């Protein structure tokens, strides 16, 4: 049986080519993802490990300085000051001691644009040791910064911007623009720089001032020769201030490794999900291929049964064929996956990701996984056709016709599909969002099962469109409906890809519209002024804006946190005189006027939770100083994702702030938005690279741009599944042409010319492709509606938007897929010799 299976694979190698390609692409996607993430993670770990070479023991805050898990403001940090640093330096076994600080620093390039993006530019301190050097930075040009007028840049940033030693650069940390000279350029293994960010280094005194630090973020102690990390840590623990903790260099490296593993694991999981989709689509192609091969070998298999082969042996022969095909596809797919990994690295580097250099990592588990996936997926898909082959009775060897699918089989399939769809529909009416999502998935499976039933009415409905093509149109329609299972399996592969693409497009389009509505309804101001990464602004920014002649009104938004009646709340300090002009709130009770008398505005969720209404008194405790106040509720408004929480006058909020800073400033111009007005704001703020000036359209476009970028990435990931679906159409048509050689020869003999034969095959491909596209788009719209129901619970302005333009494009692409997929099968059909074809069985 093994020799028989091997002979069949070699005999039908051309017909198995598309199956091999489909599995090969899926395996390449999986193995490429695993190799890429392993390589990236290993290189990043090696690079990041070097940044801890100067650390034996690190003294840090015991709690995260950014706040607790509730999202509240920063907690008080321990006293990591020069005094503690001197104590650490005097400990037995302590070698070098280093204090480090870092924070956002916006650097302008030579065109005045922000370098490194909104989150990619960091500022840090240069802390010289006893030898006058900071081990974190290896200077290749110039010297370290020594005064407030100097900065140093990492070599990657210098290369991107063209800055050289002696050049003047503009930067900002909290609002005002400052100018400094580049004193030096350095190499560093700092993780953020390795990952593609930029690093600006100040001298220690300037860094503490510019980054608004009154102490160090971390104090690193390097052990002297002969002292272990554990022994040094015990010494350091004796001088620790309250609320601080220690970590050894080894622990820091291990923690960094875990973070890198989590990040690469998340990336890998996302990519593997799409690889799984591609492989799932490939299953339909494999099942179709082996079903058709079995049908074409009815006499051969029946003769094997007649000469004594058991059903199990027949099934085993088909599975052996599948094993051989899967192994060939897996090996070639793994080899291609290595190329995919290298290509991904080059693509990300060309996009500015600056991935760390390192050797290609091919783990043994990656090889095993690739081979297992290729073989197991192929054999699973071929199992059902193998069982069908075993059922062929020996008497069938007396017939020359191919076995046709039984009506009973279709009835059973349609019954099962209907039950699955009904179960999914019931799940959609459940309250739990996870159950609803599962219901949508169940319905998708049910529709896949029902595709043979659904193909008949669709193909029948295409008759008027095919009528102008005459006899070839009629023949293509009849050929498409001849074997519903085959048509359904071929169309289902394309349907799955388009279902996901359509659903994501609907959600993305609807979300963009929701953000536009939210921005238009909530913001009456013409512009919002904020730091590029939403770090605090100094009040000096608003003062400069108020001096612009064309500015009609401004208000700051000063963000802090507190407790209201035992529950956490966010609080925004605003100017009570102008707030009503700049923000549009939909009040359920009260009004904005009460702010002027020291009242507070409360969103409906908070009011409902606390049982508040306009006129009630709200006890409030501020986090910054722990003091309590009692404020009158001036109004209750409908909150949303842009405006929520408590709004109180700055005169009420400012006395409780550790430092008075603004989250953003809203601006209303006398003559509304214009290029001239925006230019006036930008110039008044010194053309600051750290500050972003946005009108309502810019805010909406920023969100829409992020959504579209994510959508395009998902399109790219799903392109593999669509490509495999195209291979399925080619495969089905090519094998169908081979199966119908006798029929095509008869058609040629009675006068159907080559051009008409080609047209017949092309129209058949277009019908199948459009059937899959229509079904996929319909399911995608349904999935988008289900997802929208969940989103609308948290985004009040969300409503389903149907992107008609893109849907038309999807249909056009599906038709094009059909035409392109039919090129090779159509040429093969047209080249058939009529006399030889008539002789074939």
PDB file of C-alpha atoms in Angstrom, residues 497-699:
ATOM      1  CA  UNK A 497     -10.805  35.686   4.348  1.00  0.00           C
ATOM      2  CA  UNK A 498     -13.420  38.166   3.137  1.00  0.00           C
ATOM      3  CA  UNK A 499     -15.585  37.595   6.217  1.00  0.00           C
ATOM      4  CA  UNK A 500     -12.765  38.712   8.497  1.00  0.00           C
ATOM      5  CA  UNK A 501     -11.691  41.565   6.207  1.00  0.00           C
ATOM      6  CA  UNK A 502     -15.256  42.912   5.905  1.00  0.00           C
ATOM      7  CA  UNK A 503     -15.972  42.623   9.640  1.00  0.00           C
ATOM      8  CA  UNK A 504     -12.784  44.512  10.546  1.00  0.00           C
ATOM      9  CA  UNK A 505     -13.510  47.181   7.923  1.00  0.00           C
ATOM     10  CA  UNK A 506     -17.039  47.715   9.263  1.00  0.00           C
ATOM     11  CA  UNK A 507     -15.830  48.045  12.864  1.00  0.00           C
ATOM     12  CA  UNK A 508     -12.939  50.349  11.901  1.00  0.00           C
ATOM     13  CA  UNK A 509     -15.133  52.601   9.743  1.00  0.00           C
ATOM     14  CA  UNK A 510     -17.842  52.762  12.400  1.00  0.00           C
ATOM     15  CA  UNK A 511     -15.293  53.536  15.113  1.00  0.00           C
ATOM     16  CA  UNK A 512     -13.795  56.389  13.095  1.00  0.00           C
ATOM     17  CA  UNK A 513     -17.278  57.873  12.613  1.00  0.00           C
ATOM     18  CA  UNK A 514     -17.978  57.500  16.341  1.00  0.00           C
ATOM     19  CA  UNK A 515     -14.779  59.397  17.204  1.00  0.00           C
ATOM     20  CA  UNK A 516     -15.742  62.168  14.749  1.00  0.00           C
ATOM     21  CA  UNK A 517     -19.164  62.494  16.357  1.00  0.00           C
ATOM     22  CA  UNK A 518     -17.625  62.516  19.814  1.00  0.00           C
ATOM     23  CA  UNK A 519     -15.103  65.209  18.914  1.00  0.00           C
ATOM     24  CA  UNK A 520     -17.721  67.358  17.194  1.00  0.00           C
ATOM     25  CA  UNK A 521     -20.164  67.081  20.084  1.00  0.00           C
ATOM     26  CA  UNK A 522     -17.786  67.448  23.018  1.00  0.00           C
ATOM     27  CA  UNK A 523     -15.409  70.129  21.764  1.00  0.00           C
ATOM     28  CA  UNK A 524     -16.609  73.672  21.081  1.00  0.00           C
ATOM     29  CA  UNK A 525     -13.057  74.970  21.219  1.00  0.00           C
ATOM     30  CA  UNK A 526     -11.200  75.507  17.966  1.00  0.00           C
ATOM     31  CA  UNK A 527      -7.922  73.975  19.121  1.00  0.00           C
ATOM     32  CA  UNK A 528      -6.493  71.656  21.737  1.00  0.00           C
ATOM     33  CA  UNK A 529      -2.895  72.315  22.813  1.00  0.00           C
ATOM     34  CA  UNK A 530      -1.011  69.511  24.569  1.00  0.00           C
ATOM     35  CA  UNK A 531       2.371  67.858  24.862  1.00  0.00           C
ATOM     36  CA  UNK A 532       3.085  65.384  22.080  1.00  0.00           C
ATOM     37  CA  UNK A 533       2.975  62.456  24.525  1.00  0.00           C
ATOM     38  CA  UNK A 534       0.420  64.023  26.898  1.00  0.00           C
ATOM     39  CA  UNK A 535       3.013  64.862  29.546  1.00  0.00           C
ATOM     40  CA  UNK A 536       2.106  67.904  31.723  1.00  0.00           C
ATOM     41  CA  UNK A 537       2.326  71.434  30.331  1.00  0.00           C
ATOM     42  CA  UNK A 538       3.546  74.364  32.381  1.00  0.00           C
ATOM     43  CA  UNK A 539       0.936  77.137  33.028  1.00  0.00           C
ATOM     44  CA  UNK A 540       3.293  79.354  31.031  1.00  0.00           C
ATOM     45  CA  UNK A 541       1.816  77.835  27.856  1.00  0.00           C
ATOM     46  CA  UNK A 542      -1.673  79.176  28.596  1.00  0.00           C
ATOM     47  CA  UNK A 543      -0.232  82.573  29.496  1.00  0.00           C
ATOM     48  CA  UNK A 544       1.416  82.778  26.077  1.00  0.00           C
ATOM     49  CA  UNK A 545      -1.808  81.728  24.351  1.00  0.00           C
ATOM     50  CA  UNK A 546      -3.827  84.408  26.142  1.00  0.00           C
ATOM     51  CA  UNK A 547      -1.467  87.047  24.748  1.00  0.00           C
ATOM     52  CA  UNK A 548      -2.333  86.170  21.130  1.00  0.00           C
ATOM     53  CA  UNK A 549      -4.646  88.941  19.785  1.00  0.00           C
ATOM     54  CA  UNK A 550      -6.891  86.519  17.857  1.00  0.00           C
ATOM     55  CA  UNK A 551      -7.563  84.251  20.871  1.00  0.00           C
ATOM     56  CA  UNK A 552     -11.105  84.712  22.269  1.00  0.00           C
ATOM     57  CA  UNK A 553     -10.960  82.309  25.234  1.00  0.00           C
ATOM     58  CA  UNK A 554      -8.824  79.579  26.803  1.00  0.00           C
ATOM     59  CA  UNK A 555      -9.147  77.110  29.630  1.00  0.00           C
ATOM     60  CA  UNK A 556      -6.656  74.689  31.109  1.00  0.00           C
ATOM     61  CA  UNK A 557      -7.499  71.097  31.975  1.00  0.00           C
ATOM     62  CA  UNK A 558      -5.529  70.246  35.139  1.00  0.00           C
ATOM     63  CA  UNK A 559      -5.808  66.579  35.893  1.00  0.00           C
ATOM     64  CA  UNK A 560      -5.613  64.995  39.345  1.00  0.00           C
ATOM     65  CA  UNK A 561      -7.318  62.233  41.309  1.00  0.00           C
ATOM     66  CA  UNK A 562      -9.225  61.761  44.514  1.00  0.00           C
ATOM     67  CA  UNK A 563     -11.853  59.875  46.465  1.00  0.00           C
ATOM     68  CA  UNK A 564     -15.539  60.764  46.384  1.00  0.00           C
ATOM     69  CA  UNK A 565     -17.690  59.025  48.943  1.00  0.00           C
ATOM     70  CA  UNK A 566     -15.135  56.199  49.220  1.00  0.00           C
ATOM     71  CA  UNK A 567     -14.709  55.690  45.471  1.00  0.00           C
ATOM     72  CA  UNK A 568     -11.937  56.692  43.067  1.00  0.00           C
ATOM     73  CA  UNK A 569     -12.635  59.674  40.762  1.00  0.00           C
ATOM     74  CA  UNK A 570     -10.644  61.710  38.261  1.00  0.00           C
ATOM     75  CA  UNK A 571     -10.775  65.480  38.732  1.00  0.00           C
ATOM     76  CA  UNK A 572     -10.072  68.186  36.152  1.00  0.00           C
ATOM     77  CA  UNK A 573      -9.434  71.788  37.138  1.00  0.00           C
ATOM     78  CA  UNK A 574     -10.878  74.280  34.618  1.00  0.00           C
ATOM     79  CA  UNK A 575     -11.451  78.004  34.254  1.00  0.00           C
ATOM     80  CA  UNK A 576     -15.110  78.471  35.313  1.00  0.00           C
ATOM     81  CA  UNK A 577     -15.436  81.691  33.284  1.00  0.00           C
ATOM     82  CA  UNK A 578     -14.578  80.172  29.906  1.00  0.00           C
ATOM     83  CA  UNK A 579     -15.195  76.437  30.278  1.00  0.00           C
ATOM     84  CA  UNK A 580     -18.781  76.625  28.995  1.00  0.00           C
ATOM     85  CA  UNK A 581     -17.626  78.373  25.798  1.00  0.00           C
ATOM     86  CA  UNK A 582     -15.036  75.714  25.011  1.00  0.00           C
ATOM     87  CA  UNK A 583     -16.691  72.410  25.914  1.00  0.00           C
ATOM     88  CA  UNK A 584     -20.128  71.111  24.933  1.00  0.00           C
ATOM     89  CA  UNK A 585     -21.687  69.093  27.748  1.00  0.00           C
ATOM     90  CA  UNK A 586     -25.112  67.468  27.601  1.00  0.00           C
ATOM     91  CA  UNK A 587     -26.625  68.085  31.054  1.00  0.00           C
ATOM     92  CA  UNK A 588     -29.249  65.851  32.623  1.00  0.00           C
ATOM     93  CA  UNK A 589     -29.590  68.279  35.554  1.00  0.00           C
ATOM     94  CA  UNK A 590     -28.005  71.589  36.545  1.00  0.00           C
ATOM     95  CA  UNK A 591     -25.695  73.606  34.270  1.00  0.00           C
ATOM     96  CA  UNK A 592     -22.151  74.812  33.803  1.00  0.00           C
ATOM     97  CA  UNK A 593     -22.980  78.143  35.448  1.00  0.00           C
ATOM     98  CA  UNK A 594     -22.566  76.650  38.930  1.00  0.00           C
ATOM     99  CA  UNK A 595     -18.813  76.307  38.353  1.00  0.00           C
ATOM    100  CA  UNK A 596     -18.405  80.058  38.888  1.00  0.00           C
ATOM    101  CA  UNK A 597     -19.603  79.751  42.479  1.00  0.00           C
ATOM    102  CA  UNK A 598     -17.180  76.896  43.267  1.00  0.00           C
ATOM    103  CA  UNK A 599     -19.443  73.978  42.337  1.00  0.00           C
ATOM    104  CA  UNK A 600     -18.444  70.728  40.651  1.00  0.00           C
ATOM    105  CA  UNK A 601     -19.733  69.008  37.486  1.00  0.00           C
ATOM    106  CA  UNK A 602     -20.246  65.244  37.714  1.00  0.00           C
ATOM    107  CA  UNK A 603     -20.683  62.706  34.882  1.00  0.00           C
ATOM    108  CA  UNK A 604     -23.782  60.494  34.872  1.00  0.00           C
ATOM    109  CA  UNK A 605     -21.907  57.277  35.717  1.00  0.00           C
ATOM    110  CA  UNK A 606     -20.375  58.812  38.845  1.00  0.00           C
ATOM    111  CA  UNK A 607     -23.671  60.470  39.772  1.00  0.00           C
ATOM    112  CA  UNK A 608     -25.534  57.182  39.424  1.00  0.00           C
ATOM    113  CA  UNK A 609     -22.901  55.305  41.430  1.00  0.00           C
ATOM    114  CA  UNK A 610     -22.950  57.893  44.259  1.00  0.00           C
ATOM    115  CA  UNK A 611     -26.649  58.692  44.029  1.00  0.00           C
ATOM    116  CA  UNK A 612     -26.001  62.362  43.202  1.00  0.00           C
ATOM    117  CA  UNK A 613     -28.041  65.091  41.523  1.00  0.00           C
ATOM    118  CA  UNK A 614     -27.661  68.827  41.019  1.00  0.00           C
ATOM    119  CA  UNK A 615     -27.725  70.648  44.346  1.00  0.00           C
ATOM    120  CA  UNK A 616     -26.298  67.742  46.404  1.00  0.00           C
ATOM    121  CA  UNK A 617     -23.091  68.048  48.385  1.00  0.00           C
ATOM    122  CA  UNK A 618     -20.144  65.852  47.374  1.00  0.00           C
ATOM    123  CA  UNK A 619     -17.407  65.006  49.936  1.00  0.00           C
ATOM    124  CA  UNK A 620     -14.077  64.911  48.090  1.00  0.00           C
ATOM    125  CA  UNK A 621     -10.575  63.919  49.207  1.00  0.00           C
ATOM    126  CA  UNK A 622      -7.591  64.920  47.036  1.00  0.00           C
ATOM    127  CA  UNK A 623      -4.833  62.343  46.506  1.00  0.00           C
ATOM    128  CA  UNK A 624      -1.960  64.853  46.313  1.00  0.00           C
ATOM    129  CA  UNK A 625      -2.275  66.340  49.806  1.00  0.00           C
ATOM    130  CA  UNK A 626      -4.900  64.073  51.386  1.00  0.00           C
ATOM    131  CA  UNK A 627      -7.134  67.026  52.318  1.00  0.00           C
ATOM    132  CA  UNK A 628     -10.922  66.844  52.268  1.00  0.00           C
ATOM    133  CA  UNK A 629     -13.421  69.349  50.860  1.00  0.00           C
ATOM    134  CA  UNK A 630     -17.184  69.419  50.393  1.00  0.00           C
ATOM    135  CA  UNK A 631     -18.390  70.714  47.036  1.00  0.00           C
ATOM    136  CA  UNK A 632     -21.860  71.444  45.734  1.00  0.00           C
ATOM    137  CA  UNK A 633     -22.880  69.502  42.611  1.00  0.00           C
ATOM    138  CA  UNK A 634     -23.527  72.234  40.021  1.00  0.00           C
ATOM    139  CA  UNK A 635     -24.613  69.834  37.270  1.00  0.00           C
ATOM    140  CA  UNK A 636     -24.735  66.249  36.038  1.00  0.00           C
ATOM    141  CA  UNK A 637     -23.681  65.658  32.402  1.00  0.00           C
ATOM    142  CA  UNK A 638     -23.504  62.736  29.963  1.00  0.00           C
ATOM    143  CA  UNK A 639     -19.889  61.593  29.918  1.00  0.00           C
ATOM    144  CA  UNK A 640     -18.014  59.896  27.070  1.00  0.00           C
ATOM    145  CA  UNK A 641     -14.508  58.689  26.272  1.00  0.00           C
ATOM    146  CA  UNK A 642     -13.282  62.261  25.670  1.00  0.00           C
ATOM    147  CA  UNK A 643     -14.959  64.007  28.599  1.00  0.00           C
ATOM    148  CA  UNK A 644     -15.696  62.305  31.895  1.00  0.00           C
ATOM    149  CA  UNK A 645     -15.044  62.521  35.621  1.00  0.00           C
ATOM    150  CA  UNK A 646     -15.376  65.642  37.783  1.00  0.00           C
ATOM    151  CA  UNK A 647     -14.813  69.225  36.607  1.00  0.00           C
ATOM    152  CA  UNK A 648     -14.062  71.834  39.272  1.00  0.00           C
ATOM    153  CA  UNK A 649     -12.709  75.417  39.188  1.00  0.00           C
ATOM    154  CA  UNK A 650      -8.920  75.765  39.191  1.00  0.00           C
ATOM    155  CA  UNK A 651      -9.288  77.871  42.335  1.00  0.00           C
ATOM    156  CA  UNK A 652     -10.622  74.750  44.088  1.00  0.00           C
ATOM    157  CA  UNK A 653      -8.150  72.256  42.585  1.00  0.00           C
ATOM    158  CA  UNK A 654      -4.851  74.221  42.531  1.00  0.00           C
ATOM    159  CA  UNK A 655      -4.322  74.448  46.343  1.00  0.00           C
ATOM    160  CA  UNK A 656      -4.309  70.651  46.549  1.00  0.00           C
ATOM    161  CA  UNK A 657      -1.809  70.004  43.712  1.00  0.00           C
ATOM    162  CA  UNK A 658       1.806  69.148  44.453  1.00  0.00           C
ATOM    163  CA  UNK A 659       2.704  71.111  41.330  1.00  0.00           C
ATOM    164  CA  UNK A 660       0.364  73.146  39.150  1.00  0.00           C
ATOM    165  CA  UNK A 661       0.569  71.780  35.600  1.00  0.00           C
ATOM    166  CA  UNK A 662      -1.920  71.435  32.745  1.00  0.00           C
ATOM    167  CA  UNK A 663      -2.860  68.278  30.869  1.00  0.00           C
ATOM    168  CA  UNK A 664      -3.990  70.396  27.906  1.00  0.00           C
ATOM    169  CA  UNK A 665      -5.255  73.857  27.049  1.00  0.00           C
ATOM    170  CA  UNK A 666      -8.393  74.441  24.977  1.00  0.00           C
ATOM    171  CA  UNK A 667      -8.375  77.505  22.733  1.00  0.00           C
ATOM    172  CA  UNK A 668     -11.176  79.407  20.971  1.00  0.00           C
ATOM    173  CA  UNK A 669     -10.212  81.858  18.231  1.00  0.00           C
ATOM    174  CA  UNK A 670     -12.193  84.971  17.340  1.00  0.00           C
ATOM    175  CA  UNK A 671     -12.467  83.966  13.687  1.00  0.00           C
ATOM    176  CA  UNK A 672     -12.501  80.174  14.107  1.00  0.00           C
ATOM    177  CA  UNK A 673      -9.978  77.712  12.699  1.00  0.00           C
ATOM    178  CA  UNK A 674      -7.658  78.619   9.846  1.00  0.00           C
ATOM    179  CA  UNK A 675      -4.082  78.075   8.751  1.00  0.00           C
ATOM    180  CA  UNK A 676      -3.322  81.614   9.901  1.00  0.00           C
ATOM    181  CA  UNK A 677      -4.785  80.980  13.358  1.00  0.00           C
ATOM    182  CA  UNK A 678      -2.895  77.716  13.826  1.00  0.00           C
ATOM    183  CA  UNK A 679       0.314  79.346  12.615  1.00  0.00           C
ATOM    184  CA  UNK A 680      -0.148  82.130  15.173  1.00  0.00           C
ATOM    185  CA  UNK A 681      -0.454  79.582  17.991  1.00  0.00           C
ATOM    186  CA  UNK A 682       2.597  77.620  16.826  1.00  0.00           C
ATOM    187  CA  UNK A 683       4.748  80.758  16.581  1.00  0.00           C
ATOM    188  CA  UNK A 684       3.561  82.085  19.951  1.00  0.00           C
ATOM    189  CA  UNK A 685       4.753  78.831  21.532  1.00  0.00           C
ATOM    190  CA  UNK A 686       8.164  79.105  19.867  1.00  0.00           C
ATOM    191  CA  UNK A 687       7.530  76.429  17.191  1.00  0.00           C
ATOM    192  CA  UNK A 688       7.914  73.872  19.925  1.00  0.00           C
ATOM    193  CA  UNK A 689       8.478  70.266  18.748  1.00  0.00           C
ATOM    194  CA  UNK A 690       7.055  68.939  22.035  1.00  0.00           C
ATOM    195  CA  UNK A 691       3.683  70.639  21.672  1.00  0.00           C
ATOM    196  CA  UNK A 692       0.841  69.436  19.475  1.00  0.00           C
ATOM    197  CA  UNK A 693      -1.817  71.867  18.214  1.00  0.00           C
ATOM    198  CA  UNK A 694      -4.940  70.102  16.942  1.00  0.00           C
ATOM    199  CA  UNK A 695      -8.381  71.146  15.769  1.00  0.00           C
ATOM    200  CA  UNK A 696     -11.359  68.781  15.864  1.00  0.00           C
ATOM    201  CA  UNK A 697     -10.538  67.344  12.441  1.00  0.00           C
ATOM    202  CA  UNK A 698      -6.927  66.713  13.429  1.00  0.00           C
ATOM    203  CA  UNK A 699      -8.003  64.890  16.594  1.00  0.00           C
TER     204      UNK A 699
END
